[in-house]
């Protein structure tokens, strides 16, 4: 089964942003990345590098594991 990982990542990021009432610019600042980097990921579908994922999770004060703890990533294949 194929997944649009970019869309899954963006949807999950927006969920955390809504829950915490954060803007993209604020997430970028908290994550110590440029706003243009985050905008490219969200608006252009650019795949984030692993170090960028870690920075975003750090900025949101969550673990990478928690960030990706949702279907389809946490489903067990049988």
mmCIF file of C-alpha atoms in Angstrom:
data_model
loop_
_atom_site.group_PDB
_atom_site.id
_atom_site.type_symbol
_atom_site.label_atom_id
_atom_site.label_comp_id
_atom_site.label_asym_id
_atom_site.label_seq_id
_atom_site.Cartn_x
_atom_site.Cartn_y
_atom_site.Cartn_z
ATOM 1 C CA UNK A 1 0.000 0.000 0.000
ATOM 2 C CA UNK A 2 1.378 3.404 -1.016
ATOM 3 C CA UNK A 3 1.113 6.463 1.192
ATOM 4 C CA UNK A 4 1.667 10.130 0.456
ATOM 5 C CA UNK A 5 4.211 10.625 3.224
ATOM 6 C CA UNK A 6 4.486 14.343 2.559
ATOM 7 C CA UNK A 7 0.744 14.812 3.058
ATOM 8 C CA UNK A 8 0.739 12.603 6.158
ATOM 9 C CA UNK A 9 3.601 14.657 7.617
ATOM 10 C CA UNK A 10 1.906 17.964 6.804
ATOM 11 C CA UNK A 11 -1.465 16.842 8.173
ATOM 12 C CA UNK A 12 0.181 15.712 11.394
ATOM 13 C CA UNK A 13 2.112 18.990 11.694
ATOM 14 C CA UNK A 14 -1.097 20.987 11.241
ATOM 15 C CA UNK A 15 -2.775 18.892 13.931
ATOM 16 C CA UNK A 16 -0.076 19.866 16.432
ATOM 17 C CA UNK A 17 -0.226 23.469 15.266
ATOM 18 C CA UNK A 18 -4.011 23.599 15.825
ATOM 19 C CA UNK A 19 -3.735 21.905 19.227
ATOM 20 C CA UNK A 20 -1.120 24.442 20.345
ATOM 21 C CA UNK A 21 -2.408 27.477 18.450
ATOM 22 C CA UNK A 22 0.866 27.888 16.536
ATOM 23 C CA UNK A 23 1.605 29.428 13.149
ATOM 24 C CA UNK A 24 4.081 28.055 10.626
ATOM 25 C CA UNK A 25 6.427 30.946 11.395
ATOM 26 C CA UNK A 26 6.255 30.199 15.127
ATOM 27 C CA UNK A 27 6.959 26.504 14.553
ATOM 28 C CA UNK A 28 9.929 27.456 12.382
ATOM 29 C CA UNK A 29 11.270 29.737 15.117
ATOM 30 C CA UNK A 30 10.772 27.127 17.848
ATOM 31 C CA UNK A 31 12.399 24.508 15.615
ATOM 32 C CA UNK A 32 15.379 26.678 14.735
ATOM 33 C CA UNK A 33 14.749 26.308 10.993
ATOM 34 C CA UNK A 34 13.932 28.968 8.439
ATOM 35 C CA UNK A 35 10.324 29.792 7.666
ATOM 36 C CA UNK A 36 11.090 29.188 3.981
ATOM 37 C CA UNK A 37 12.234 25.631 4.762
ATOM 38 C CA UNK A 38 8.999 24.898 6.588
ATOM 39 C CA UNK A 39 6.934 26.580 3.877
ATOM 40 C CA UNK A 40 8.616 24.435 1.211
ATOM 41 C CA UNK A 41 7.745 21.297 3.161
ATOM 42 C CA UNK A 42 4.135 22.304 3.740
ATOM 43 C CA UNK A 43 3.224 24.174 0.570
ATOM 44 C CA UNK A 44 5.428 22.559 -2.061
ATOM 45 C CA UNK A 45 5.442 19.012 -0.756
ATOM 46 C CA UNK A 46 9.208 18.960 -0.311
ATOM 47 C CA UNK A 47 10.305 15.935 1.663
ATOM 48 C CA UNK A 48 11.825 17.036 4.968
ATOM 49 C CA UNK A 49 15.305 15.781 5.777
ATOM 50 C CA UNK A 50 15.561 13.616 8.875
ATOM 51 C CA UNK A 51 17.450 16.325 10.772
ATOM 52 C CA UNK A 52 14.651 18.767 9.921
ATOM 53 C CA UNK A 53 12.056 16.310 11.252
ATOM 54 C CA UNK A 54 14.017 16.084 14.510
ATOM 55 C CA UNK A 55 14.211 19.881 14.745
ATOM 56 C CA UNK A 56 10.476 20.265 14.169
ATOM 57 C CA UNK A 57 9.685 17.649 16.807
ATOM 58 C CA UNK A 58 12.094 19.326 19.212
ATOM 59 C CA UNK A 59 10.416 22.670 18.542
ATOM 60 C CA UNK A 60 7.031 21.088 19.257
ATOM 61 C CA UNK A 61 8.509 19.457 22.386
ATOM 62 C CA UNK A 62 7.561 15.946 21.300
ATOM 63 C CA UNK A 63 9.533 12.880 20.310
ATOM 64 C CA UNK A 64 9.783 11.754 16.707
ATOM 65 C CA UNK A 65 8.133 8.524 17.857
ATOM 66 C CA UNK A 66 5.130 10.451 19.213
ATOM 67 C CA UNK A 67 4.917 12.568 16.069
ATOM 68 C CA UNK A 68 4.614 9.450 13.909
ATOM 69 C CA UNK A 69 2.385 7.526 16.326
ATOM 70 C CA UNK A 70 -0.729 7.466 14.143
ATOM 71 C CA UNK A 71 -2.118 5.282 11.355
ATOM 72 C CA UNK A 72 -0.711 4.117 9.034
ATOM 73 C CA UNK A 73 2.667 4.332 10.786
ATOM 74 C CA UNK A 74 1.608 2.573 13.965
ATOM 75 C CA UNK A 75 -0.346 -0.224 12.311
ATOM 76 C CA UNK A 76 1.090 -3.726 12.488
ATOM 77 C CA UNK A 77 1.149 -5.669 9.276
ATOM 78 C CA UNK A 78 -0.073 -9.232 9.460
#
